[in-house]
Short mmCIF file of N, CA and C in Angstrom, two decimals:
data_model
loop_
_atom_site.label_atom_id
_atom_site.label_comp_id
_atom_site.label_asym_id
_atom_site.label_seq_id
_atom_site.Cartn_x
_atom_site.Cartn_y
_atom_site.Cartn_z
N MET A 263 111.73 -157.04 12.32
CA MET A 263 111.12 -158.34 12.51
C MET A 263 112.13 -159.47 12.31
N SER A 264 113.30 -159.15 11.75
CA SER A 264 114.29 -160.19 11.48
C SER A 264 115.21 -160.46 12.68
N LEU A 265 114.98 -159.77 13.79
CA LEU A 265 115.79 -160.01 14.99
C LEU A 265 115.55 -161.41 15.52
N LYS A 266 116.61 -162.02 16.02
CA LYS A 266 116.46 -163.33 16.66
C LYS A 266 115.79 -163.11 18.02
N PRO A 267 114.81 -163.94 18.38
CA PRO A 267 114.07 -163.74 19.64
C PRO A 267 114.87 -164.17 20.87
N LYS A 268 115.81 -163.34 21.28
CA LYS A 268 116.63 -163.63 22.44
C LYS A 268 116.10 -162.86 23.65
N THR A 269 116.35 -163.38 24.83
CA THR A 269 115.85 -162.72 26.04
C THR A 269 116.90 -161.80 26.67
N ASN A 270 118.17 -161.89 26.24
CA ASN A 270 119.17 -160.97 26.80
C ASN A 270 118.99 -159.59 26.19
N SER A 271 119.49 -158.57 26.85
CA SER A 271 119.25 -157.21 26.40
C SER A 271 120.56 -156.43 26.30
N GLY A 272 120.47 -155.27 25.67
CA GLY A 272 121.62 -154.40 25.52
C GLY A 272 121.59 -153.27 26.53
N TYR A 273 122.16 -152.14 26.17
CA TYR A 273 122.23 -150.98 27.06
C TYR A 273 120.84 -150.52 27.51
N ASP A 274 119.87 -150.59 26.61
CA ASP A 274 118.53 -150.11 26.91
C ASP A 274 117.70 -151.07 27.76
N ARG A 275 118.25 -152.26 28.01
CA ARG A 275 117.60 -153.30 28.82
C ARG A 275 116.30 -153.81 28.20
N ILE A 276 116.21 -153.74 26.87
CA ILE A 276 115.04 -154.24 26.16
C ILE A 276 115.49 -155.44 25.33
N SER A 277 114.89 -156.59 25.56
CA SER A 277 115.26 -157.78 24.81
C SER A 277 114.64 -157.74 23.41
N SER A 278 115.25 -158.44 22.47
CA SER A 278 114.71 -158.49 21.12
C SER A 278 113.37 -159.22 21.11
N LYS A 279 113.20 -160.16 22.02
CA LYS A 279 111.93 -160.88 22.13
C LYS A 279 110.80 -159.91 22.52
N LEU A 280 111.05 -159.05 23.50
CA LEU A 280 110.07 -158.06 23.92
C LEU A 280 109.84 -157.02 22.82
N LEU A 281 110.90 -156.59 22.18
CA LEU A 281 110.80 -155.60 21.12
C LEU A 281 109.92 -156.10 19.98
N LYS A 282 110.12 -157.35 19.57
CA LYS A 282 109.30 -157.93 18.50
C LYS A 282 107.83 -157.99 18.91
N TYR A 283 107.58 -158.26 20.18
CA TYR A 283 106.20 -158.32 20.68
C TYR A 283 105.54 -156.94 20.66
N LEU A 284 106.33 -155.89 20.95
CA LEU A 284 105.79 -154.54 21.07
C LEU A 284 105.76 -153.75 19.76
N ILE A 285 106.36 -154.26 18.71
CA ILE A 285 106.47 -153.52 17.45
C ILE A 285 105.15 -152.91 16.98
N PRO A 286 104.05 -153.66 16.98
CA PRO A 286 102.79 -153.06 16.51
C PRO A 286 102.37 -151.80 17.27
N SER A 287 102.66 -151.74 18.56
CA SER A 287 102.21 -150.59 19.35
C SER A 287 103.24 -149.46 19.46
N ILE A 288 104.52 -149.72 19.16
CA ILE A 288 105.53 -148.68 19.33
C ILE A 288 106.13 -148.17 18.02
N SER A 289 105.83 -148.83 16.90
CA SER A 289 106.48 -148.44 15.64
C SER A 289 106.09 -147.01 15.22
N PHE A 290 104.84 -146.62 15.36
CA PHE A 290 104.43 -145.28 14.95
C PHE A 290 105.07 -144.19 15.82
N PRO A 291 105.01 -144.28 17.17
CA PRO A 291 105.68 -143.25 17.99
C PRO A 291 107.19 -143.17 17.75
N ILE A 292 107.83 -144.31 17.55
CA ILE A 292 109.28 -144.30 17.30
C ILE A 292 109.58 -143.65 15.96
N SER A 293 108.75 -143.89 14.95
CA SER A 293 108.98 -143.27 13.64
C SER A 293 108.85 -141.75 13.73
N ILE A 294 107.95 -141.26 14.58
CA ILE A 294 107.81 -139.80 14.77
C ILE A 294 109.08 -139.24 15.40
N VAL A 295 109.60 -139.89 16.43
CA VAL A 295 110.83 -139.42 17.09
C VAL A 295 111.99 -139.40 16.10
N ILE A 296 112.14 -140.47 15.33
CA ILE A 296 113.25 -140.55 14.39
C ILE A 296 113.11 -139.50 13.29
N ASN A 297 111.91 -139.33 12.75
CA ASN A 297 111.70 -138.32 11.69
C ASN A 297 111.97 -136.91 12.21
N LYS A 298 111.51 -136.58 13.41
CA LYS A 298 111.77 -135.26 13.99
C LYS A 298 113.27 -135.06 14.23
N SER A 299 113.93 -136.11 14.65
CA SER A 299 115.37 -136.05 14.88
C SER A 299 116.11 -135.74 13.58
N VAL A 300 115.72 -136.39 12.50
CA VAL A 300 116.35 -136.15 11.20
C VAL A 300 116.04 -134.74 10.70
N GLN A 301 114.81 -134.29 10.86
CA GLN A 301 114.39 -132.97 10.40
C GLN A 301 115.09 -131.85 11.14
N THR A 302 115.24 -131.99 12.45
CA THR A 302 115.80 -130.91 13.27
C THR A 302 117.30 -131.02 13.48
N GLY A 303 117.85 -132.22 13.28
CA GLY A 303 119.27 -132.43 13.52
C GLY A 303 119.60 -132.60 14.99
N ILE A 304 118.59 -132.75 15.82
CA ILE A 304 118.78 -132.94 17.26
C ILE A 304 118.57 -134.41 17.59
N ARG A 305 119.53 -134.99 18.28
CA ARG A 305 119.46 -136.40 18.65
C ARG A 305 119.25 -136.53 20.15
N PRO A 306 118.28 -137.38 20.57
CA PRO A 306 118.13 -137.64 22.00
C PRO A 306 119.42 -138.24 22.56
N ARG A 307 119.79 -137.85 23.75
CA ARG A 307 121.04 -138.31 24.37
C ARG A 307 121.14 -139.83 24.37
N ASN A 308 120.04 -140.52 24.65
CA ASN A 308 120.06 -141.99 24.72
C ASN A 308 120.30 -142.64 23.37
N MET A 309 120.09 -141.92 22.27
CA MET A 309 120.33 -142.49 20.95
C MET A 309 121.80 -142.38 20.54
N LYS A 310 122.62 -141.76 21.36
CA LYS A 310 124.03 -141.57 21.03
C LYS A 310 124.92 -142.62 21.68
N ILE A 311 124.33 -143.59 22.35
CA ILE A 311 125.10 -144.61 23.06
C ILE A 311 125.20 -145.86 22.19
N ALA A 312 126.39 -146.41 22.12
CA ALA A 312 126.61 -147.64 21.34
C ALA A 312 127.33 -148.66 22.20
N LYS A 313 127.09 -149.90 21.93
CA LYS A 313 127.76 -150.99 22.63
C LYS A 313 128.76 -151.60 21.65
N MET A 314 130.04 -151.53 22.00
CA MET A 314 131.10 -152.04 21.14
C MET A 314 131.58 -153.39 21.67
N ILE A 315 131.61 -154.39 20.80
CA ILE A 315 132.06 -155.73 21.18
C ILE A 315 133.11 -156.17 20.17
N SER A 316 134.26 -156.61 20.65
CA SER A 316 135.29 -157.15 19.77
C SER A 316 134.93 -158.57 19.38
N ILE A 317 135.09 -158.87 18.11
CA ILE A 317 134.79 -160.20 17.61
C ILE A 317 136.08 -160.81 17.07
N TYR A 318 136.47 -161.95 17.61
CA TYR A 318 137.69 -162.63 17.19
C TYR A 318 137.50 -163.25 15.82
N LYS A 319 138.46 -163.00 14.94
CA LYS A 319 138.49 -163.64 13.63
C LYS A 319 139.79 -164.41 13.56
N GLU A 320 139.72 -165.66 13.21
CA GLU A 320 140.88 -166.55 13.27
C GLU A 320 142.14 -165.98 12.62
N LYS A 321 142.05 -165.43 11.45
CA LYS A 321 143.23 -164.97 10.73
C LYS A 321 143.77 -163.65 11.24
N ASN A 322 142.94 -162.88 11.94
CA ASN A 322 143.36 -161.54 12.40
C ASN A 322 143.66 -161.49 13.89
N LYS A 323 144.08 -162.57 14.48
CA LYS A 323 144.34 -162.60 15.93
C LYS A 323 145.51 -161.67 16.28
N LEU A 324 145.32 -160.85 17.30
CA LEU A 324 146.37 -159.92 17.72
C LEU A 324 147.30 -160.54 18.71
#
């Protein structure tokens, strides 16, 4: 719920604004998927994707 309500999306094409709106209806099914994943040690392929972004810090410029 602490996500900023932005309309841009990541790899999954789901905006944080939409996600916050859908939380009441999707939180239970998502918790089942995550709990089963932890119990079995099997991760859905789509959960293995990450978006990496470099962030410039003034003192550490390359």
